[in-house]
CSV table of C-alpha atoms in Angstrom, one decimal:
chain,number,residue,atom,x,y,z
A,1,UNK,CA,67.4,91.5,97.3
A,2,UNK,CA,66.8,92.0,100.8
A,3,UNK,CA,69.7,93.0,103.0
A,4,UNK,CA,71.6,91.0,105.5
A,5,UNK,CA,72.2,92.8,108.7
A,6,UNK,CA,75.5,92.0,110.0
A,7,UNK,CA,77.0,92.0,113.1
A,8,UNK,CA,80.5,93.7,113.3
A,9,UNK,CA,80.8,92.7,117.1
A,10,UNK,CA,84.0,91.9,117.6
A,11,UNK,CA,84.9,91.3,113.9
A,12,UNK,CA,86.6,92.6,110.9
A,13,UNK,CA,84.0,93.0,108.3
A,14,UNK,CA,85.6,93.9,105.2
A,15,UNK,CA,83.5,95.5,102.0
A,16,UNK,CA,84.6,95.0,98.4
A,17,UNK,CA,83.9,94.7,94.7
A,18,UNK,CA,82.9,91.3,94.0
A,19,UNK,CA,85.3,89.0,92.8
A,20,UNK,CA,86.8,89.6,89.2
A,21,UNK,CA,86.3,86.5,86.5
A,22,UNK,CA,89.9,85.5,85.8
A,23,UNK,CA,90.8,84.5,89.5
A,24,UNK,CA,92.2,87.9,90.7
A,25,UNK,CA,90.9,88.8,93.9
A,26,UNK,CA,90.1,92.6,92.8
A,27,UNK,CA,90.4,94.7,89.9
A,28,UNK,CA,90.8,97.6,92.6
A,29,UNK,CA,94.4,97.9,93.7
A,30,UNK,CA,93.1,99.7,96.9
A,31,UNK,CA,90.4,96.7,97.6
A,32,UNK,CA,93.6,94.4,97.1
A,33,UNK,CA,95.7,96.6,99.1
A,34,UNK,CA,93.5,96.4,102.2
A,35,UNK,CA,93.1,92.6,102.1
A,36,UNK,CA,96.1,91.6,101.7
A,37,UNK,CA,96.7,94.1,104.4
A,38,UNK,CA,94.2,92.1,106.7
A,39,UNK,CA,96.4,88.6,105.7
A,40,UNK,CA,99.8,90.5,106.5
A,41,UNK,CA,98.4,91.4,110.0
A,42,UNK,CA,97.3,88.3,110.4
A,43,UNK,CA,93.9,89.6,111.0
A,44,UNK,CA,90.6,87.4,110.5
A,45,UNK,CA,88.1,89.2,108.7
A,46,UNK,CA,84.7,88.4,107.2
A,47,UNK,CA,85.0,89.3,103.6
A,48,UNK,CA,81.6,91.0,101.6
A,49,UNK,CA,81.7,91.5,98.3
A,50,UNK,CA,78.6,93.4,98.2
A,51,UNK,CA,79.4,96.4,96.1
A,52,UNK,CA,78.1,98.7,98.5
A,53,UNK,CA,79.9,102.0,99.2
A,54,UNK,CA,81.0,103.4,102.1
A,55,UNK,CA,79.2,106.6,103.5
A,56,UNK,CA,81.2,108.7,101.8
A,57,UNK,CA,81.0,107.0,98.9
A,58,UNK,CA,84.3,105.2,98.9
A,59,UNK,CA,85.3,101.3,98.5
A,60,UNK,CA,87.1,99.4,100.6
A,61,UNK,CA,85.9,100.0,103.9
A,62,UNK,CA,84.9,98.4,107.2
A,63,UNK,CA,83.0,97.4,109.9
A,64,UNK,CA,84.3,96.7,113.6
A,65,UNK,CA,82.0,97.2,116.6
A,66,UNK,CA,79.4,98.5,114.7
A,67,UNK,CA,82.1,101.5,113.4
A,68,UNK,CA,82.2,102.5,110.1
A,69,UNK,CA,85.7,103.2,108.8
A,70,UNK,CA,86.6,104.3,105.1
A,71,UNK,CA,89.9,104.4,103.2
A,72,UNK,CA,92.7,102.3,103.5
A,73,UNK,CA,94.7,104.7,105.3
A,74,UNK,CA,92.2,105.3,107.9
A,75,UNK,CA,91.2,101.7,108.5
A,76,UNK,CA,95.0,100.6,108.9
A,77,UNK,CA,95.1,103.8,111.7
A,78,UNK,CA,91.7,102.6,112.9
A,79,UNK,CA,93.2,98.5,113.4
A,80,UNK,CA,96.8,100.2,114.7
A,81,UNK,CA,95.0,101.5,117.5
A,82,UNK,CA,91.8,99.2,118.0
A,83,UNK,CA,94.0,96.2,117.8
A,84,UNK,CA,97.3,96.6,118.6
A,85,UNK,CA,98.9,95.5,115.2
A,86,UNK,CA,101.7,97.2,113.4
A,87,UNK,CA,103.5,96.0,110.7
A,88,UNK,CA,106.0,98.9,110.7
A,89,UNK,CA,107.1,98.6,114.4
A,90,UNK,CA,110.9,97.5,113.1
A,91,UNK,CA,110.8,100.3,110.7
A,92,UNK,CA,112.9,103.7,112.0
A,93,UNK,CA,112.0,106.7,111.9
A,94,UNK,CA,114.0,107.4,108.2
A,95,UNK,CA,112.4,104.3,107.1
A,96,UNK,CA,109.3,105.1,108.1
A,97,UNK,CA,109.2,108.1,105.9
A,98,UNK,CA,110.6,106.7,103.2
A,99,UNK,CA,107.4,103.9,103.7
A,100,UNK,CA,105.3,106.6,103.8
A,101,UNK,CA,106.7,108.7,100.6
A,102,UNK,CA,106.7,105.6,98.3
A,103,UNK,CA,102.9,104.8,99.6
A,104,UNK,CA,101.7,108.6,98.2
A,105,UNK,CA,103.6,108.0,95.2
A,106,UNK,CA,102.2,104.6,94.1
A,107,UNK,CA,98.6,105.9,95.3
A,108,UNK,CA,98.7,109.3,93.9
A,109,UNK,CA,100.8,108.9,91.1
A,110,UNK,CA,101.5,105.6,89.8
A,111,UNK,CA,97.4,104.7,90.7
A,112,UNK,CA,96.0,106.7,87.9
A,113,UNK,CA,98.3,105.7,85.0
A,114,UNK,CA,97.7,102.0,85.9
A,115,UNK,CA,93.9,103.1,85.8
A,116,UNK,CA,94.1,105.0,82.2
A,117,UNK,CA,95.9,101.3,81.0
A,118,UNK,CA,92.7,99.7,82.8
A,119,UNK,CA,89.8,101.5,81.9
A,120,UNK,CA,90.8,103.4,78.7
A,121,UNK,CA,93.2,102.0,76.4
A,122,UNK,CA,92.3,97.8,77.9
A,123,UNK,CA,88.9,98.5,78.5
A,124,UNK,CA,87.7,95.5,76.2
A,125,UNK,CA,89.9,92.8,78.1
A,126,UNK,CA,88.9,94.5,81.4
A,127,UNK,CA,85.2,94.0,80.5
A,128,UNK,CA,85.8,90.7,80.1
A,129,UNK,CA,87.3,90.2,83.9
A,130,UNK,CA,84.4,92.4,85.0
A,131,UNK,CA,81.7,90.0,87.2
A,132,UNK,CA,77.9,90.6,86.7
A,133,UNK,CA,75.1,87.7,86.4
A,134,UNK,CA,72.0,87.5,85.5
A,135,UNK,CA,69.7,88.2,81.9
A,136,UNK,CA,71.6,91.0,80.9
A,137,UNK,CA,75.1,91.0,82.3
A,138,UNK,CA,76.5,91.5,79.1
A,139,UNK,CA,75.0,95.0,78.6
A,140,UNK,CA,75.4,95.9,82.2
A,141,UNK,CA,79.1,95.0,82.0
A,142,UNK,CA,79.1,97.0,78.6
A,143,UNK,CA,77.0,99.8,80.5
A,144,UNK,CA,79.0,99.6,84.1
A,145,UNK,CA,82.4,99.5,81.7
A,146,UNK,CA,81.8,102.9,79.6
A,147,UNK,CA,80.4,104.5,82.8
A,148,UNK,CA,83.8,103.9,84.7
A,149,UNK,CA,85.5,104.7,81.7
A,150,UNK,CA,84.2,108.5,82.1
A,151,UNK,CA,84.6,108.8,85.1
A,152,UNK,CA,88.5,107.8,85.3
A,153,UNK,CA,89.1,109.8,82.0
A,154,UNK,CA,87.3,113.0,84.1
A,155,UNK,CA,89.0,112.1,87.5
A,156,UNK,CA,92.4,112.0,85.7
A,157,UNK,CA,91.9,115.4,84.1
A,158,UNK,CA,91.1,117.1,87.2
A,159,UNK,CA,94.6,115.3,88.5
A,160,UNK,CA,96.2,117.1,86.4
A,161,UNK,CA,97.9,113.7,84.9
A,162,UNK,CA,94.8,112.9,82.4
A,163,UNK,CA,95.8,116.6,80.2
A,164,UNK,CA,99.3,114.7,78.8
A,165,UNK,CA,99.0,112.5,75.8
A,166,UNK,CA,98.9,109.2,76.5
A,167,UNK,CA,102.4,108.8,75.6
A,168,UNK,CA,103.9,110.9,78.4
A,169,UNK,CA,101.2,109.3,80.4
A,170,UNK,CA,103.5,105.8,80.0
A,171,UNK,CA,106.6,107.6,80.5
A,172,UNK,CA,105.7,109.2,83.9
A,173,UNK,CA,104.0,105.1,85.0
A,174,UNK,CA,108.1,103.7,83.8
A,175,UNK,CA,109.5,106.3,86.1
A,176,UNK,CA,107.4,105.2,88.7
A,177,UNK,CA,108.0,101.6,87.9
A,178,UNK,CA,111.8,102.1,87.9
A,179,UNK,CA,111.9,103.7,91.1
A,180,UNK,CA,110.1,100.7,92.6
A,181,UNK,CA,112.1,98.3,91.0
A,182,UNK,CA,115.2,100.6,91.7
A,183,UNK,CA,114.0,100.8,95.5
A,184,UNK,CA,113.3,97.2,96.1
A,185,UNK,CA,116.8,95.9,94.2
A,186,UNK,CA,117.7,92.2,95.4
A,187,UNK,CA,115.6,92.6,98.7
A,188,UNK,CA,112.8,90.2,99.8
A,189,UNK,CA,109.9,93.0,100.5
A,190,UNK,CA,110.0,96.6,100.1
A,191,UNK,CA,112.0,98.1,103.4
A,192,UNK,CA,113.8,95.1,103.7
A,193,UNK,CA,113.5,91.4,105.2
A,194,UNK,CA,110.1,91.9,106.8
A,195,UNK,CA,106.9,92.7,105.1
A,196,UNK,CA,105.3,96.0,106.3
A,197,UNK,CA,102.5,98.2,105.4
A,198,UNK,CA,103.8,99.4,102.1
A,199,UNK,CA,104.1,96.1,100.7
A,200,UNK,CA,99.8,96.3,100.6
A,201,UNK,CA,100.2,98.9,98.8
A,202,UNK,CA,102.9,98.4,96.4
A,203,UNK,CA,101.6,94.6,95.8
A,204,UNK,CA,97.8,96.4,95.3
A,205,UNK,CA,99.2,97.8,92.4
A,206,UNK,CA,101.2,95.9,90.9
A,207,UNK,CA,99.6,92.7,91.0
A,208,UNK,CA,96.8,94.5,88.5
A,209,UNK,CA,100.2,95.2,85.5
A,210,UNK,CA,100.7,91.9,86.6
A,211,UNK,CA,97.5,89.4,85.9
A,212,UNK,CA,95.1,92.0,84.9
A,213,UNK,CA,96.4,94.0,81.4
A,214,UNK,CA,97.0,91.1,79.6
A,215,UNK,CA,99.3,92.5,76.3
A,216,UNK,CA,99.8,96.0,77.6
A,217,UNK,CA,103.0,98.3,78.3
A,218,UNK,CA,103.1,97.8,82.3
A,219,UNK,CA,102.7,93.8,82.1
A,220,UNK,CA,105.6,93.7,79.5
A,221,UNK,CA,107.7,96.2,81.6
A,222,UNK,CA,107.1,94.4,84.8
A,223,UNK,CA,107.7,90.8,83.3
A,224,UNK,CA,110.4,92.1,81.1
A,225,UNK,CA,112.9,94.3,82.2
A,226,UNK,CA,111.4,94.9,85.8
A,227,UNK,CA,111.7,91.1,86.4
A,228,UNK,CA,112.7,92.3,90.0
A,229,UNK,CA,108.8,92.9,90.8
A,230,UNK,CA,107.1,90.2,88.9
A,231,UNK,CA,109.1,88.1,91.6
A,232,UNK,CA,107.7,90.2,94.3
A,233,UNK,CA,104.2,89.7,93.0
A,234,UNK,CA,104.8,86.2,93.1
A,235,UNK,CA,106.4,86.2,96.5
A,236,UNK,CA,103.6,87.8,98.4
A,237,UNK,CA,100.9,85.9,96.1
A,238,UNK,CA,102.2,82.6,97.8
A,239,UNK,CA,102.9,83.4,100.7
A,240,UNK,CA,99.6,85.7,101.5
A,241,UNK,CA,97.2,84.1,99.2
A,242,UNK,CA,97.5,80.0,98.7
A,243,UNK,CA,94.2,79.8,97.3
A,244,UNK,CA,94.7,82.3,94.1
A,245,UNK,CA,95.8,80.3,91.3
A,246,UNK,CA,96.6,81.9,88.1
A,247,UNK,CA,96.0,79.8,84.6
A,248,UNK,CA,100.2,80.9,84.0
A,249,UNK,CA,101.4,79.2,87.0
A,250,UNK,CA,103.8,76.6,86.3
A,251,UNK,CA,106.5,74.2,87.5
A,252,UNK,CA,108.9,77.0,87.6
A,253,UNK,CA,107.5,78.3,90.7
A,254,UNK,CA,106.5,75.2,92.7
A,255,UNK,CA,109.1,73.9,95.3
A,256,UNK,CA,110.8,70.4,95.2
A,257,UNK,CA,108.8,69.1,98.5
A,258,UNK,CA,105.4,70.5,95.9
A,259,UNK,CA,103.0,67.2,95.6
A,260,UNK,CA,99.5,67.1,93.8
A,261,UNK,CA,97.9,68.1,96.6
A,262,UNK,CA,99.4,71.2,97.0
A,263,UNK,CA,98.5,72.3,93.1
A,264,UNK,CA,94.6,72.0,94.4
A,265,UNK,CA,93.5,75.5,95.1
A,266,UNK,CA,90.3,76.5,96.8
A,267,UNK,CA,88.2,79.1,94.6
A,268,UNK,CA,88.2,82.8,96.1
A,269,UNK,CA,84.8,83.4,97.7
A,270,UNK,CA,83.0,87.0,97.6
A,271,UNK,CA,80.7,85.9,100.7
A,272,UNK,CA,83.8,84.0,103.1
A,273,UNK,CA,85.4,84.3,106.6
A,274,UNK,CA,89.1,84.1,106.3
A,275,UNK,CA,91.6,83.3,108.8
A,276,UNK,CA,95.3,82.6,107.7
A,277,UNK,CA,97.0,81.4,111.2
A,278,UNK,CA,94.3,79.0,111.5
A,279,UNK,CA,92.7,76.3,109.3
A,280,UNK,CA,90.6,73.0,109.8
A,281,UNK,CA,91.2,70.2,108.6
A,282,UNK,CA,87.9,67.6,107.3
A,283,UNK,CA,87.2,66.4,111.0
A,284,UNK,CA,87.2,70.0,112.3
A,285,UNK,CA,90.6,69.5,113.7
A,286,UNK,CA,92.9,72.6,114.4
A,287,UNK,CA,95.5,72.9,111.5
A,288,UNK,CA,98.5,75.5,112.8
A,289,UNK,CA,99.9,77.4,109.9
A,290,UNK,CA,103.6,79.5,110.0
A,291,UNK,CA,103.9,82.7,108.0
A,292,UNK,CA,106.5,81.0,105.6
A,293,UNK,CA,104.2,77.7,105.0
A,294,UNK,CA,100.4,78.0,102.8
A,295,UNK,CA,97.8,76.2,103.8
A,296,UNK,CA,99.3,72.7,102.8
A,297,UNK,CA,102.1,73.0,105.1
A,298,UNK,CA,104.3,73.1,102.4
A,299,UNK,CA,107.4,75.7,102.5
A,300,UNK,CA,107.4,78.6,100.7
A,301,UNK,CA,110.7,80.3,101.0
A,302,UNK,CA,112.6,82.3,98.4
A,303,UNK,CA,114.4,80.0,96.8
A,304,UNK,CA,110.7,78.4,95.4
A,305,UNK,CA,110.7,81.7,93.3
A,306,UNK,CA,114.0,81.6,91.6
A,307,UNK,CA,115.3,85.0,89.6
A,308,UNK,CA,118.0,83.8,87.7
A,309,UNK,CA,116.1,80.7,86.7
A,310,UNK,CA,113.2,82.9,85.7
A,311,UNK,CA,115.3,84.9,83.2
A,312,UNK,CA,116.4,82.0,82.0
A,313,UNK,CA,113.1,80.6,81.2
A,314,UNK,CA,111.9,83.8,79.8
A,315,UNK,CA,114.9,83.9,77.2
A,316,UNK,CA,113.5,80.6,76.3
A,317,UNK,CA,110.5,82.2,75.3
C-alpha cells in the first residue's frame, strides 16, 4: 500500500509492531517499555503500528520535528532534553544507579531468557497472538514465527546465554526474577512511592511472563511464588492503561465505587492518538483525568489490588 507521509511537527510519533491478538499491547517488551513510557510522562503521542524499522534497523522508535530517534534509551534522552520531562528527578544519585543497574540487567539479561520462553520453547501459543490478515496469514504467521525463531536462537548464542541448556537458561531468568521481586519487596513501584523510568522497563518485561506465556515457567513463577510482581503488573496496567482488558480480569481487582460502566473497555488501536491527562467526553467536552483515576474517573488506588486477598484467592484455586 501506498505510504502515509506524516508530519512529526510538534508531535510524538511513535513506531511499533502491530497490535498482538489476545489484547496485549506488544509482544515486544521494549515496544511496551517505551509506550508505557510515553503514558508515565504523560506525553501525547500518535501511535503507528506500521511495522517499519527504524534506520538502523531497530523497533520502537520515533519521530519528533521531523527527527528520527531509535532505541528506548536514546529516545527517553532525546524527550529528557527536547521536552523537559524526567521521571527520575526525585531519584538521588545512589538511586539513580541502582535504576540504572536494574534497567541493563532486565534488558541484557533477563530480555533474552524471556525471549527463548517466547519464541522457542512457546512458539505455538505465541503464533497464535501473532497479528497478520489477509489470504494467507496463517502461513505468513507460520513463516514470520520460524523466521524469528532463528534469529533469537542465533542472537542468543552470540550472547553467550543461548550455549547453556535450557535448564540453566531458567535458573539464570529465577535469579533475575528473585532479585526483582527481592528489590521491589512491599513497595508500590520499583525505587519507591513514585513511578520512574525503570518501572517502563521492568513492567515491559514482565507484563509478557505475565499475559503472554500462557502455561510456562515465568507465568507460574510470577503468579505463584513472585505474587509481589503480578501485583505490580496489575498496578501499572490500571493505572497507565484503562483500556487493556484481559479475558482473566475479575471482581478481585475492581474497586467498591467499580459500576458497569467502568468494566467497558475501548479496544487498543494500532493507527490512534493517545493522550492520558485529557479525554472527551460525547459532546467534545474537556474530561480532566488525575494520575490515580482511569478514564472513568473512578479511583484506582492500591488497596483496589489487594495482596493478601490475592493469595487467598489463589489457594482457592
Amino acid at each position: 500500500r501506498k505510504e502515509e507521509e506524516l508530519d512529526s511537527k510538534d508531535a510524538i510519533i511513535l513506531h511499533q509492531f502491530s497490535r498482538p491478538r489476545n489484547g496485549v499491547p506488544s509482544l515486544s517488551p521494549f515496544c511496551l517499555k517505551m509506550e508505557t513510557y510515553l503514558r508515565m510522562a504523560d506525553l501525547p503521542y500518535q501511535n503507528y503500528c506500521d511495522g517499519k524499522l527504524s534506520p538502523q534497523g531497530k523497533m520502537p522508535w520515533i519521530e519528533y520535528n521531523h527527527k528520527k530517534v531509535s532505541g528506548t534509551e536514546f529516545i527517553i534522552d532525546f524527550l529528557e532534553e527536547k521536552l523537559g520531562v524526567n521521571l527520575n528527578k526525585h531519584l538521588g544519585p545512589h538511586e539513580r544507579a541502582v535504576s540504572r543497574a536494574v534497567t541493563k540487567m532486565v534488558e541484557e539479561h533477563l530480555y533474552w531468557t524471556l525471549a527463548y520462553c517466547q519464541w522457542v520453547e512457546n512458539l505455538h501459543e505465541t503464533q497464535k497472538m501473532v497479528s497478520l490478515f489477509g489470504p494467507f496469514s496463517d502461513l505468513l504467521k507460520w513463516i514470520f514465527c520460524h523466521l524469528t525463531k532463528g534469529i533469537v536462537k542465533r542472537e542468543m548464542y552470540g550472547h553467550g546465554i543461548g550455549r547453556f541448556s535450557e535448564e540453566e537458561m531458567y535458573t539464570l531468568m529465577e535469579k533475575d526474577m528473585r532479585t526483582l521481586a527481592g528489590l521491589l519487596g512491599d513497595k508500590k513501584y520499583i525505587m519507591g512511592s513514585t513511578v520512574s523510568t525503570v518501572d517502563a522497563t521492568v513492567f515491559g518485561h514482565l507484563a509478557q511472563a505475565m499475559w503472554t506465556l500462557p502455561g510456562t515457567r515465568p507465568e507460574r513463577l510470577i503468579k505463584g511464588e513472585l505474587i509481589n510482581l503480578a501485583m505490580y503488573c496489575e498496578r501499572i496496567r490500571r493505572k497507565f492503561w484503562p483500556e487493556w482488558h484481559h479475558d482473566d480480569d475479575n471482581t478481585l481487582y475492581e474497586s467498591e465505587e467499580s459500576s458497569e460502566a467502568s468494566k467497558t473497555y475501548s479496544p487498543l488501536q494500532d493507527f490512534s492518538f493517545y493522550s492520558r491527562t485529557e479525554t472527551f467526553d460525547e459532546e467534545g467536552n474537556s474530561i480532566s483525568q488525575t494520575p490515580d483515576t482511569d478514564y472513568t474517573g473512578h479511583s484506582l488506588f492500591d488497596s483496589d489490588v489487594d495482596m493478601d486477598e490475592y493469595r487467598d484467592h489463589e489457594q482457592c484455586k
